CSV table of C-alpha atoms and ligand atoms in Angstrom, one decimal:
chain,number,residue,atom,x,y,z
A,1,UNK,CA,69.8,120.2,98.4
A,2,UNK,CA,69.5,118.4,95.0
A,3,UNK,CA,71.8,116.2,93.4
A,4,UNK,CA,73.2,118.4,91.0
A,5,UNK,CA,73.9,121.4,94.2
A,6,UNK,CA,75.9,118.7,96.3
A,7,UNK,CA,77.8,117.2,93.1
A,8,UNK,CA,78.5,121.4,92.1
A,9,UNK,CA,79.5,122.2,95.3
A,10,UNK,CA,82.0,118.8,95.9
A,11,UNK,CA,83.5,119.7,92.7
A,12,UNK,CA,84.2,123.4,93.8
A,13,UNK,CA,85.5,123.1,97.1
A,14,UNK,CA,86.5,118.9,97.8
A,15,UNK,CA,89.9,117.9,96.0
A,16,UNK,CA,89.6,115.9,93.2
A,17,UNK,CA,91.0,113.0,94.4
A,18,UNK,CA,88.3,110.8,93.7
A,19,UNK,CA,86.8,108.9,90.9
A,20,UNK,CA,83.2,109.3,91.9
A,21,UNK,CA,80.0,107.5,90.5
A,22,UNK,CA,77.5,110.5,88.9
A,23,UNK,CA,75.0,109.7,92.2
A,24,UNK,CA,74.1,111.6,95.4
A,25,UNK,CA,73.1,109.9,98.6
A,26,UNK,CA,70.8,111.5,101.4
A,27,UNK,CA,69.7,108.3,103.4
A,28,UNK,CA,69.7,104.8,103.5
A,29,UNK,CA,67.6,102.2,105.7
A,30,UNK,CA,68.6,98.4,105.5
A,31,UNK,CA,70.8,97.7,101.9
A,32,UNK,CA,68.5,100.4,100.4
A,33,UNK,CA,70.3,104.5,99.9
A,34,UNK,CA,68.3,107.0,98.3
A,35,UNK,CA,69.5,110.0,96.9
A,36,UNK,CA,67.9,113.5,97.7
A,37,UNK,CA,64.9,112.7,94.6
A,38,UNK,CA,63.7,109.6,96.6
A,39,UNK,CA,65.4,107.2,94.1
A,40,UNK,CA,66.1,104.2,95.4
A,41,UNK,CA,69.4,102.3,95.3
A,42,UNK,CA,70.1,98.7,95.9
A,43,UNK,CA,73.5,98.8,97.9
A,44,UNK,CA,75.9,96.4,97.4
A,45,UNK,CA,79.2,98.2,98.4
A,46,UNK,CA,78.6,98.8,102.4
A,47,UNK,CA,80.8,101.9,101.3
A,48,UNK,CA,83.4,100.0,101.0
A,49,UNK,CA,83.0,97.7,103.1
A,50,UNK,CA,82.2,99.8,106.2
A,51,UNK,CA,78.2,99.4,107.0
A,52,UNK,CA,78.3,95.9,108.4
A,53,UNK,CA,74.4,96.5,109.6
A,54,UNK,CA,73.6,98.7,106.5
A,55,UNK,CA,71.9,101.8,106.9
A,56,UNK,CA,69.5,103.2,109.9
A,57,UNK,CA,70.0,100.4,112.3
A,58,UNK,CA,68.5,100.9,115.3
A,59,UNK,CA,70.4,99.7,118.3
A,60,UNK,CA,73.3,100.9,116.3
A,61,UNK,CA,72.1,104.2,116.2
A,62,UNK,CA,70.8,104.5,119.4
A,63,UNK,CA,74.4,102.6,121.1
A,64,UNK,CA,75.9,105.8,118.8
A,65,UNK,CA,73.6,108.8,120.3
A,66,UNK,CA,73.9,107.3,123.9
A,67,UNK,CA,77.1,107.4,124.0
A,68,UNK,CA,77.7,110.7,122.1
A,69,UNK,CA,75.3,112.6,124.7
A,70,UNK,CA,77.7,110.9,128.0
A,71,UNK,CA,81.2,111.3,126.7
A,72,UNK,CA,82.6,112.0,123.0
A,73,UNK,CA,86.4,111.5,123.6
A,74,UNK,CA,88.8,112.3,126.6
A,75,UNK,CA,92.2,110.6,125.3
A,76,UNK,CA,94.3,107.5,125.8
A,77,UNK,CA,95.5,109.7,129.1
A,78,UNK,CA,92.7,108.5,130.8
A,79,UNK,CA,90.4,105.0,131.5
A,80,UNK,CA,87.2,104.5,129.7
A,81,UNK,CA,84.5,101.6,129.1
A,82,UNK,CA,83.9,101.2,125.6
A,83,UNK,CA,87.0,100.9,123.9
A,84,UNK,CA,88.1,98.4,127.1
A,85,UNK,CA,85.0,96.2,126.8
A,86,UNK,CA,85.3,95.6,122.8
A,87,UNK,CA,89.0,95.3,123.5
A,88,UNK,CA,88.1,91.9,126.0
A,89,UNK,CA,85.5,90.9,123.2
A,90,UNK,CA,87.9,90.9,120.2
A,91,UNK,CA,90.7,88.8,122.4
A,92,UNK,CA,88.1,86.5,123.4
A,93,UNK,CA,86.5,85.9,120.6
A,94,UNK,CA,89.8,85.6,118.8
A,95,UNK,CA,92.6,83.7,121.0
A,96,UNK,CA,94.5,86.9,119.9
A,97,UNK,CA,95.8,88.8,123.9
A,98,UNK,CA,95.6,92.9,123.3
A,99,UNK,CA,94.5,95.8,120.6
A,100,UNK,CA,95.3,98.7,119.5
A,101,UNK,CA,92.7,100.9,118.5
A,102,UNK,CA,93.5,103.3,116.0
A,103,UNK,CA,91.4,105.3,112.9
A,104,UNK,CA,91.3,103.7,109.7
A,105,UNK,CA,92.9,101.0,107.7
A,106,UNK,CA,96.5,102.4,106.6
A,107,UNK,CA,97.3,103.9,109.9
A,108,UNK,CA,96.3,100.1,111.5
A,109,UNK,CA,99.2,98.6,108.9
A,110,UNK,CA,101.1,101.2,110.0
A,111,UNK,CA,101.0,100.4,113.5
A,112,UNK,CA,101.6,96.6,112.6
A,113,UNK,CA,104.8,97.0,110.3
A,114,UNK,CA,105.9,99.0,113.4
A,115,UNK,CA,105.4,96.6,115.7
A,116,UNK,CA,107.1,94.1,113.4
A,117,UNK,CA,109.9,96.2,113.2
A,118,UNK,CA,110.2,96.6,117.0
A,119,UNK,CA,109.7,92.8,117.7
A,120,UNK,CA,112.6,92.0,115.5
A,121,UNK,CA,114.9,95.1,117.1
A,122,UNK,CA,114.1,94.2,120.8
A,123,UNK,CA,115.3,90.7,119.9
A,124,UNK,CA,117.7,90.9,117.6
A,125,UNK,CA,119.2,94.5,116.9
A,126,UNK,CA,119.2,96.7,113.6
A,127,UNK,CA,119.1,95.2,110.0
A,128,UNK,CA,116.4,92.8,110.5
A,129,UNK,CA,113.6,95.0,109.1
A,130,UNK,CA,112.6,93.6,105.9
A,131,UNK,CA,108.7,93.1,105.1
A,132,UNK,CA,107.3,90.3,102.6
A,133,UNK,CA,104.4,90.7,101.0
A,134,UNK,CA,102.8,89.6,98.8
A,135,UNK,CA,102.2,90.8,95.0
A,136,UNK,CA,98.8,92.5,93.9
A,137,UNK,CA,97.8,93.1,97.6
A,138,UNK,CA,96.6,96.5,98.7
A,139,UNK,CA,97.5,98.0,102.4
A,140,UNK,CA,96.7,101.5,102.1
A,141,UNK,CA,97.4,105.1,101.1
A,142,UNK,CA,100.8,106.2,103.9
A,143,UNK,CA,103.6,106.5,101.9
A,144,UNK,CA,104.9,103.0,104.0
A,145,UNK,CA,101.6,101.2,103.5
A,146,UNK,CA,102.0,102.5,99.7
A,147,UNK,CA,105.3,100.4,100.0
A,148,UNK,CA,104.1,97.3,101.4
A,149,UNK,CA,101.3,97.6,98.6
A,150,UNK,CA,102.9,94.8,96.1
A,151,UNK,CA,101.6,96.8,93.2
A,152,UNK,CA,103.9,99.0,91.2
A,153,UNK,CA,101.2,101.5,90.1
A,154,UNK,CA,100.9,102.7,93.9
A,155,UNK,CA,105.2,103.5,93.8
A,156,UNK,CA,104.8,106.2,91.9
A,157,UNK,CA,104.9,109.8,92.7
A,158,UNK,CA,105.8,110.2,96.4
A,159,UNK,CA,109.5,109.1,96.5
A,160,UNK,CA,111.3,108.8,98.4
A,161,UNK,CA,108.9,105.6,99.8
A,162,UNK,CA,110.1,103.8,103.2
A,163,UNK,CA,112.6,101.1,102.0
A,164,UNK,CA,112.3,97.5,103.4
A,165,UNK,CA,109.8,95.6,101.7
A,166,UNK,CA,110.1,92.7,99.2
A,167,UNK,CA,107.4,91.1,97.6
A,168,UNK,CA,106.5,87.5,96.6
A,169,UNK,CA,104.0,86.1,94.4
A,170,UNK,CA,100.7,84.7,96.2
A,171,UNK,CA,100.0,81.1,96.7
A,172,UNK,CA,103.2,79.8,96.0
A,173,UNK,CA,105.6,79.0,98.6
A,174,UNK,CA,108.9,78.6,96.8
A,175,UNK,CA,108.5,82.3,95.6
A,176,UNK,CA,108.6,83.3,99.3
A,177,UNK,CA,111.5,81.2,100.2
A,178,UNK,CA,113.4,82.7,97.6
A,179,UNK,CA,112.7,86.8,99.3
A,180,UNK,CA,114.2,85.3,102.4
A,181,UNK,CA,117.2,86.5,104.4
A,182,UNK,CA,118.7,87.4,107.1
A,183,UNK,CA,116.5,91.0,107.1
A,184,UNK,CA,113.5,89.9,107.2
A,185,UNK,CA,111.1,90.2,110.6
A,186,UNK,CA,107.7,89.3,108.9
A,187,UNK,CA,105.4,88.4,106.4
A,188,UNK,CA,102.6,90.1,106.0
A,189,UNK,CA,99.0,89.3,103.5
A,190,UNK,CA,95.7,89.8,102.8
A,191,UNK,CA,93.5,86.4,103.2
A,192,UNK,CA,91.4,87.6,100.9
A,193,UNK,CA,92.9,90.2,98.4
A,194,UNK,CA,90.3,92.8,97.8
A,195,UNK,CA,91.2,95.4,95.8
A,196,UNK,CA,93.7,93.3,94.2
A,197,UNK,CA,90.4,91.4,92.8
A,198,UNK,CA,89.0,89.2,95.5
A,199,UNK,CA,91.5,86.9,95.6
A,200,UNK,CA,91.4,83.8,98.6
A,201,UNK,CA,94.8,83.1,99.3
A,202,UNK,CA,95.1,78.7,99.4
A,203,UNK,CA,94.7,77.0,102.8
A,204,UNK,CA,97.6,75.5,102.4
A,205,UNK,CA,99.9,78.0,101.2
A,206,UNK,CA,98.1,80.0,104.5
A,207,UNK,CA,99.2,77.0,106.8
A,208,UNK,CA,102.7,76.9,105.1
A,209,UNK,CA,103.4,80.4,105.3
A,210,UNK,CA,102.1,80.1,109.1
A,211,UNK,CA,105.1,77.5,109.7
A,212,UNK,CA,107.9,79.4,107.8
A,213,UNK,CA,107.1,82.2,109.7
A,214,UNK,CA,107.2,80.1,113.1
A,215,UNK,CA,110.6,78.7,112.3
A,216,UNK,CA,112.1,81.8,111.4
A,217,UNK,CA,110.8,84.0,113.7
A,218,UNK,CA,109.6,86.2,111.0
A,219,UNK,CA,106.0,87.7,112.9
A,220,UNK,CA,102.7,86.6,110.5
A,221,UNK,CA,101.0,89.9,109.6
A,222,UNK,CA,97.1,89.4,108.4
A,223,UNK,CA,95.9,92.8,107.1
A,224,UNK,CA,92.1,92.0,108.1
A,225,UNK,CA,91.1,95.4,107.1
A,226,UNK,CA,88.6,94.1,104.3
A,227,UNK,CA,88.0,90.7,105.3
A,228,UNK,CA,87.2,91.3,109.5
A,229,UNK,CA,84.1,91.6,111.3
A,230,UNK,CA,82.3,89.0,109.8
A,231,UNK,CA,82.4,89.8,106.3
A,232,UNK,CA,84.1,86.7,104.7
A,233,UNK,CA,81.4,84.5,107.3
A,234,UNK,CA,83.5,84.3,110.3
A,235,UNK,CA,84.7,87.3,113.0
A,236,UNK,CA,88.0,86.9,111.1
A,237,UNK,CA,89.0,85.5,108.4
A,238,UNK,CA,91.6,83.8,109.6
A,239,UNK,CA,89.7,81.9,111.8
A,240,UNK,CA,88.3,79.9,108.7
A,241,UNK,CA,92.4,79.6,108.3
A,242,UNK,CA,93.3,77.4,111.1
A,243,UNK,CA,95.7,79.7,112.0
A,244,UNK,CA,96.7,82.5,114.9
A,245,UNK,CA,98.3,85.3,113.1
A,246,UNK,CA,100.8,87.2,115.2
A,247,UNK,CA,99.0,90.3,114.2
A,248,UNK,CA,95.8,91.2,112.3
A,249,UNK,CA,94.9,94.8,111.4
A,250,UNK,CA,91.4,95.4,111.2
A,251,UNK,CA,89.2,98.3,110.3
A,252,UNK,CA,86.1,99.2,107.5
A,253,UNK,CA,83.5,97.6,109.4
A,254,UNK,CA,84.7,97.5,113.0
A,255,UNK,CA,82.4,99.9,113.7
A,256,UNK,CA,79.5,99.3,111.6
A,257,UNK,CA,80.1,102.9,109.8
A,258,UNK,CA,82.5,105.3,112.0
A,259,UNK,CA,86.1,105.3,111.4
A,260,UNK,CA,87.4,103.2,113.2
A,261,UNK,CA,90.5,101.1,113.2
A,262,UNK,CA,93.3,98.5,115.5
A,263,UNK,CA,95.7,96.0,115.5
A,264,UNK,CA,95.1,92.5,117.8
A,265,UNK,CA,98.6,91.4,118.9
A,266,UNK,CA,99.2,87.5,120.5
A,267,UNK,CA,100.5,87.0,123.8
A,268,UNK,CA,104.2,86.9,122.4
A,269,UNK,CA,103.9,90.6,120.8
A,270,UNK,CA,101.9,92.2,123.7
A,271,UNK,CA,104.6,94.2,125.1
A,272,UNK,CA,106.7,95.1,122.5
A,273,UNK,CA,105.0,98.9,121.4
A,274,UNK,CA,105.4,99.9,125.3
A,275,UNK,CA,104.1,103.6,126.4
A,276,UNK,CA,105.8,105.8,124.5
A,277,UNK,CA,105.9,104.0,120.9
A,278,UNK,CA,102.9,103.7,119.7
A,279,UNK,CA,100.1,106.1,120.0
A,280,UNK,CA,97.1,107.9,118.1
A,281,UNK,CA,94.9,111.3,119.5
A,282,UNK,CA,91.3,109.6,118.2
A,283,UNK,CA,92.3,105.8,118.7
A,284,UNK,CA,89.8,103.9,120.7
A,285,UNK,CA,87.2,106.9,121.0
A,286,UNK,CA,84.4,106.0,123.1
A,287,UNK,CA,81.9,107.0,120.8
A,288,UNK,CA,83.1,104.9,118.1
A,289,UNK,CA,84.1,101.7,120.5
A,290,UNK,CA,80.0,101.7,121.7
A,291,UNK,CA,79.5,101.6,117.6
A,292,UNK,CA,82.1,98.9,117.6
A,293,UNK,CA,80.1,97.1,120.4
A,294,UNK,CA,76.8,97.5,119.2
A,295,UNK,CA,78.2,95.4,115.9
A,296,UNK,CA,79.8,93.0,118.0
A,297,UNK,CA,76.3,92.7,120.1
A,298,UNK,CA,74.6,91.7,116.3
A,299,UNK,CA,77.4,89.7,115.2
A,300,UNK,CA,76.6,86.4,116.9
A,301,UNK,CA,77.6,83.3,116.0
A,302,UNK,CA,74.5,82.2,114.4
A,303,UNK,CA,74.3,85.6,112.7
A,304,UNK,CA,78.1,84.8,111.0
A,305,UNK,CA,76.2,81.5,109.8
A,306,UNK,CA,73.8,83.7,108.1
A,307,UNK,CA,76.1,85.8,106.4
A,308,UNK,CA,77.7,82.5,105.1
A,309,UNK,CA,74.4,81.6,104.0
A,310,UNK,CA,73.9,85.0,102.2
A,311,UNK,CA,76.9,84.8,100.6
A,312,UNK,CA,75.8,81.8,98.9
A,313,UNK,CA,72.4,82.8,98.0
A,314,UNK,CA,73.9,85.8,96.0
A,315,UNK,CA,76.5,83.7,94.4
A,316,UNK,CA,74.4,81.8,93.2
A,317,UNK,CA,72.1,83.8,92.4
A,318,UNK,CA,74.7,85.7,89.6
A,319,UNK,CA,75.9,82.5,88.2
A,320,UNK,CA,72.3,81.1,87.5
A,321,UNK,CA,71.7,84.5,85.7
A,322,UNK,CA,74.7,83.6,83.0
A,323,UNK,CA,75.2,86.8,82.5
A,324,UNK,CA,77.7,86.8,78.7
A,325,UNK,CA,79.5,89.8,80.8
A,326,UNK,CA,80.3,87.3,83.8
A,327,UNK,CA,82.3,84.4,84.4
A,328,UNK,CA,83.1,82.7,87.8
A,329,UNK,CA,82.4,83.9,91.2
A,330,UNK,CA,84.6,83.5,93.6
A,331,UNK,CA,85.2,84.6,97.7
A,332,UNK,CA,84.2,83.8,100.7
A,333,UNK,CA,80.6,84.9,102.3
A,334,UNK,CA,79.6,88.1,101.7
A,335,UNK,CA,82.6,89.0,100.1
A,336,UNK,CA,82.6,88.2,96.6
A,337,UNK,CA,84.0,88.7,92.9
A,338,UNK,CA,83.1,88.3,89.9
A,339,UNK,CA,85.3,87.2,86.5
A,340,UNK,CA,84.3,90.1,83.7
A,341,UNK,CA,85.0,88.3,80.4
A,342,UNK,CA,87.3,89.6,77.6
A,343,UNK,CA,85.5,92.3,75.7
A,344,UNK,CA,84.0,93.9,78.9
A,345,UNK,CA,84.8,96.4,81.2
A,346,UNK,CA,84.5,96.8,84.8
A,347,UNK,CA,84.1,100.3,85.5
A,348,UNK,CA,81.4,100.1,81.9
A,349,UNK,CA,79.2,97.7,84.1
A,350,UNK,CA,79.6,98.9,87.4
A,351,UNK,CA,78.4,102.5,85.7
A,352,UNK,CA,75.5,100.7,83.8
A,353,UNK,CA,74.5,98.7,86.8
A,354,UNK,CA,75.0,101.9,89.0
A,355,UNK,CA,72.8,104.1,86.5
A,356,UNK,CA,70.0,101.4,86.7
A,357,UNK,CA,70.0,101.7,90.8
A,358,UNK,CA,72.4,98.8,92.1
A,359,UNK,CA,75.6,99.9,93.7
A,360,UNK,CA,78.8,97.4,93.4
A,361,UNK,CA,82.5,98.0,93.1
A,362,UNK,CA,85.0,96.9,90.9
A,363,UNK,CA,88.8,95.1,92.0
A,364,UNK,CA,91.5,94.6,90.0
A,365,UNK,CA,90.0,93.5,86.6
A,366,UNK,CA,86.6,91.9,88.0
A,367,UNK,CA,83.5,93.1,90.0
A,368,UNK,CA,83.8,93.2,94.0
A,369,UNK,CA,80.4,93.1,95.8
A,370,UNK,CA,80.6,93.7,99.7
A,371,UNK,CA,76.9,94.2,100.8
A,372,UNK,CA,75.9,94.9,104.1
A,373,UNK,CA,76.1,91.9,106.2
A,374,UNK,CA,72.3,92.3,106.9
A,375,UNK,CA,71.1,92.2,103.3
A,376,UNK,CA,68.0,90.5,102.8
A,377,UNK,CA,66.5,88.0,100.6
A,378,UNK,CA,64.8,90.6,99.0
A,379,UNK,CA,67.3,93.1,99.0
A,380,UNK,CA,69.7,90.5,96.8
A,381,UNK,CA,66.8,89.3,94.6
A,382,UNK,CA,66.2,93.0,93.6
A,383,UNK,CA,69.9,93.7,93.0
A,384,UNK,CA,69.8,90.7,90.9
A,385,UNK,CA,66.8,91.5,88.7
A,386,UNK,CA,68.8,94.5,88.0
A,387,UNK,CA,71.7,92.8,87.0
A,388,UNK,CA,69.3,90.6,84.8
A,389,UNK,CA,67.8,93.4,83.2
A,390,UNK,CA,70.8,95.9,82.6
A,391,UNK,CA,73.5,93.1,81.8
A,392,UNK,CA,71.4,90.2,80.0
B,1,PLP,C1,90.8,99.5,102.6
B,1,PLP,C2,92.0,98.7,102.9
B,1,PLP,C3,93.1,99.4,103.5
B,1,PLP,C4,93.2,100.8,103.8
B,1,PLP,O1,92.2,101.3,104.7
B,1,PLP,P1,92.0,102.9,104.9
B,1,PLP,O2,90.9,102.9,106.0
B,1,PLP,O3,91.5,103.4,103.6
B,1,PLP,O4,93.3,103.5,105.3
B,1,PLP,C5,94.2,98.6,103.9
B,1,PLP,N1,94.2,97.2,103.7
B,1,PLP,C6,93.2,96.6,103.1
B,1,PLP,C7,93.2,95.1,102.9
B,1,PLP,C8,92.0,97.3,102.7
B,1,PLP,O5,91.0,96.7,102.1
């Protein structure tokens, strides 16, 4: 099919819920796609996110087929491998004690504003249900996770939205205090705000927050969704935090490309969704647990180093161009934004930039880059010749 018959036929018969870039895409190896005419794309989006190992990876693929020809899905009625072994390698490699495994990013927040909810009830009975977050964060598309999004663009539309959440201004503790009461059972934040504009939340304010929450018993909520599996440099972000979040929701790149979603609980919340609380048909499915191992299997230590690494090549890279469009970076490995100076658009350069064959995203007023975590140097030095000759 050409271009033109798959963007006719997604027009005709896919809702028009989406803002899409005027490309088709029919294959992809490394951080290259190519669209059904052989041209070539520099990708740096990972879809979002999502293709930690970029495009036709091997042991990936072949980790997917295997297990796809033994056994697609049976349930959570039953016992199986995959999901069980990732499970022990996400505790261990996290200090967190248990996971959930669930689909995709909202439904994961779900599951941890539930659990929040519950921990507080078990302990301390009704009216203590209340939510802070935090304000131009994003945690997803539900109509609760709408809620919990601290933006009032996403409260529009759907009402009536699930009541009990408050919102407080990032980095800046006092703010927080002052949403406190006697309702609230957690605080929950993005370490890095993505959509909101790749935004690092401050150590300190992170460590801060951790300790308010300890004292009163509010549960610490990290929506990891974005930032997990190794895209800010380490498994977690939190981990370059210092701290042990009660819960962390993860998701896009779990599984290096198949939707795939959970929450890791600590030892204290391990118990409270018991059997009958908490449960999802898909969650855990073998075949996307033995993608989620085959990332973990790649995602060494030394490999987490590299993305660091990366992260700072491309960085640099964009600020030695001095591009009039751009001002700072900013982020943490491959994870990255970019200031768009007064007088430019976002979506105008991500459109010219796409148009000239290098793929990037746009958050809250700026430029969001997430490449795959397995971009090479050439990859990034092609991307930003692109950027040199499109935006200089
Ligand atoms: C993408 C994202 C979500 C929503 O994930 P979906 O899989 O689209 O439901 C939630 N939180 C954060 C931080 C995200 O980046």
């Amino acid at each position: 099919m050409t271009s033109e018959t798959i963007k006719n036929l997604t027009q005709s018969y896919i809702m028009g819920t989406y803002g899409r870039f005027p490309v088709a895409v029919d294959r992809g190896e490394g951080a290259r796609l190519y669209d059904p005419e052989g041209r070539e794309y520099i990708d740096f989006t990972s879809g979002i996110g999502v293709t930690a190992l970029g495009y036709g990876n091997a042991p990936w693929a072949e980790a997917v087929a295997e297990q796809a020809k033994k056994l697609v899905h049976v349930s959570n009625l039953f016992y199986t491998e995959p999901p069980a072994k990732l499970a022990e390698i996400l505790c261990k490699r996290t200090g967190e004690s248990c996971v959930f495994f669930a689909n995709g990013g909202g439904e994961a927040n779900e599951g941890m504003i539930k659990l929040a909810r519950k921990y507080s009830f078990d302990k301390y009975g009704q009216g203590r249900s209340t939510i802070i977050t935090l304000k131009n964060s994003f945690h997803g598309r539900t109509i609760t996770t709408l809620k919990a999004t601290g933006q009032d663009v996403f409260h529009n539309f759907f009402f009536p939205f699930t009541e009990g959440f408050r919102y407080a201004a990032a980095n800046d503790l006092e703010d927080l205090k002052a949403q406190a009461g006697g309702d609230v059972c957690a605080v929950m934040l993005e370490l890095v705000q993505g959509e909101g504009g790749v935004l690092p939340l401050d150590k300190e304010y992170v460590k801060a927050v951790e300790a308010l929450c300890a004292e009163k018993d509010w549960l610490l909520l990290a929506d990891e969704v974005q930032t997990g599996v190794g895209r800010t440099g380490s498994l977690f972000a939190f981990q370059q935090y210092d701290i042990l979040p009660d819960v962390v929701s993860f998701a896009k790149g779990i599984a290096g490309g198949l939707p795939m979603s959970g929450i890791l609980a600590n030892e204290k919340c391990r118990n409270v969704l018991g059997p009958g609380t908490h449960a999802t048909t898909f969650g855990g499915n073998p075949v996307c647990a033995a993608a989620g191992l085959a990332v973990q299997e790649i995602l060494s230590d030394e490999f987490l180093e590299e993305v660091r690494a990366r992260g700072d090549y491309l960085r640099k890279g964009i600020e030695a161009l001095d591009l009039p469009c751009f001002g700072k970076t900013r982020g943490m490995g491959l994870m990255i934004g970019i200031e768009v100076k007064e007088g430019w658009t976002n979506k105008d350069i991500a459109g010219r930039l796409i148009d000239n064959g290098l793929l990037v995203l746009t958050a809250g007023p700026g430029m969001r880059l997430l490449p795959p975590l397995v971009i090479t140097k050439e990859e990034m030095d092609k991307g930003l010749a692109i950027m040199k000759k499109v935006l200089a």
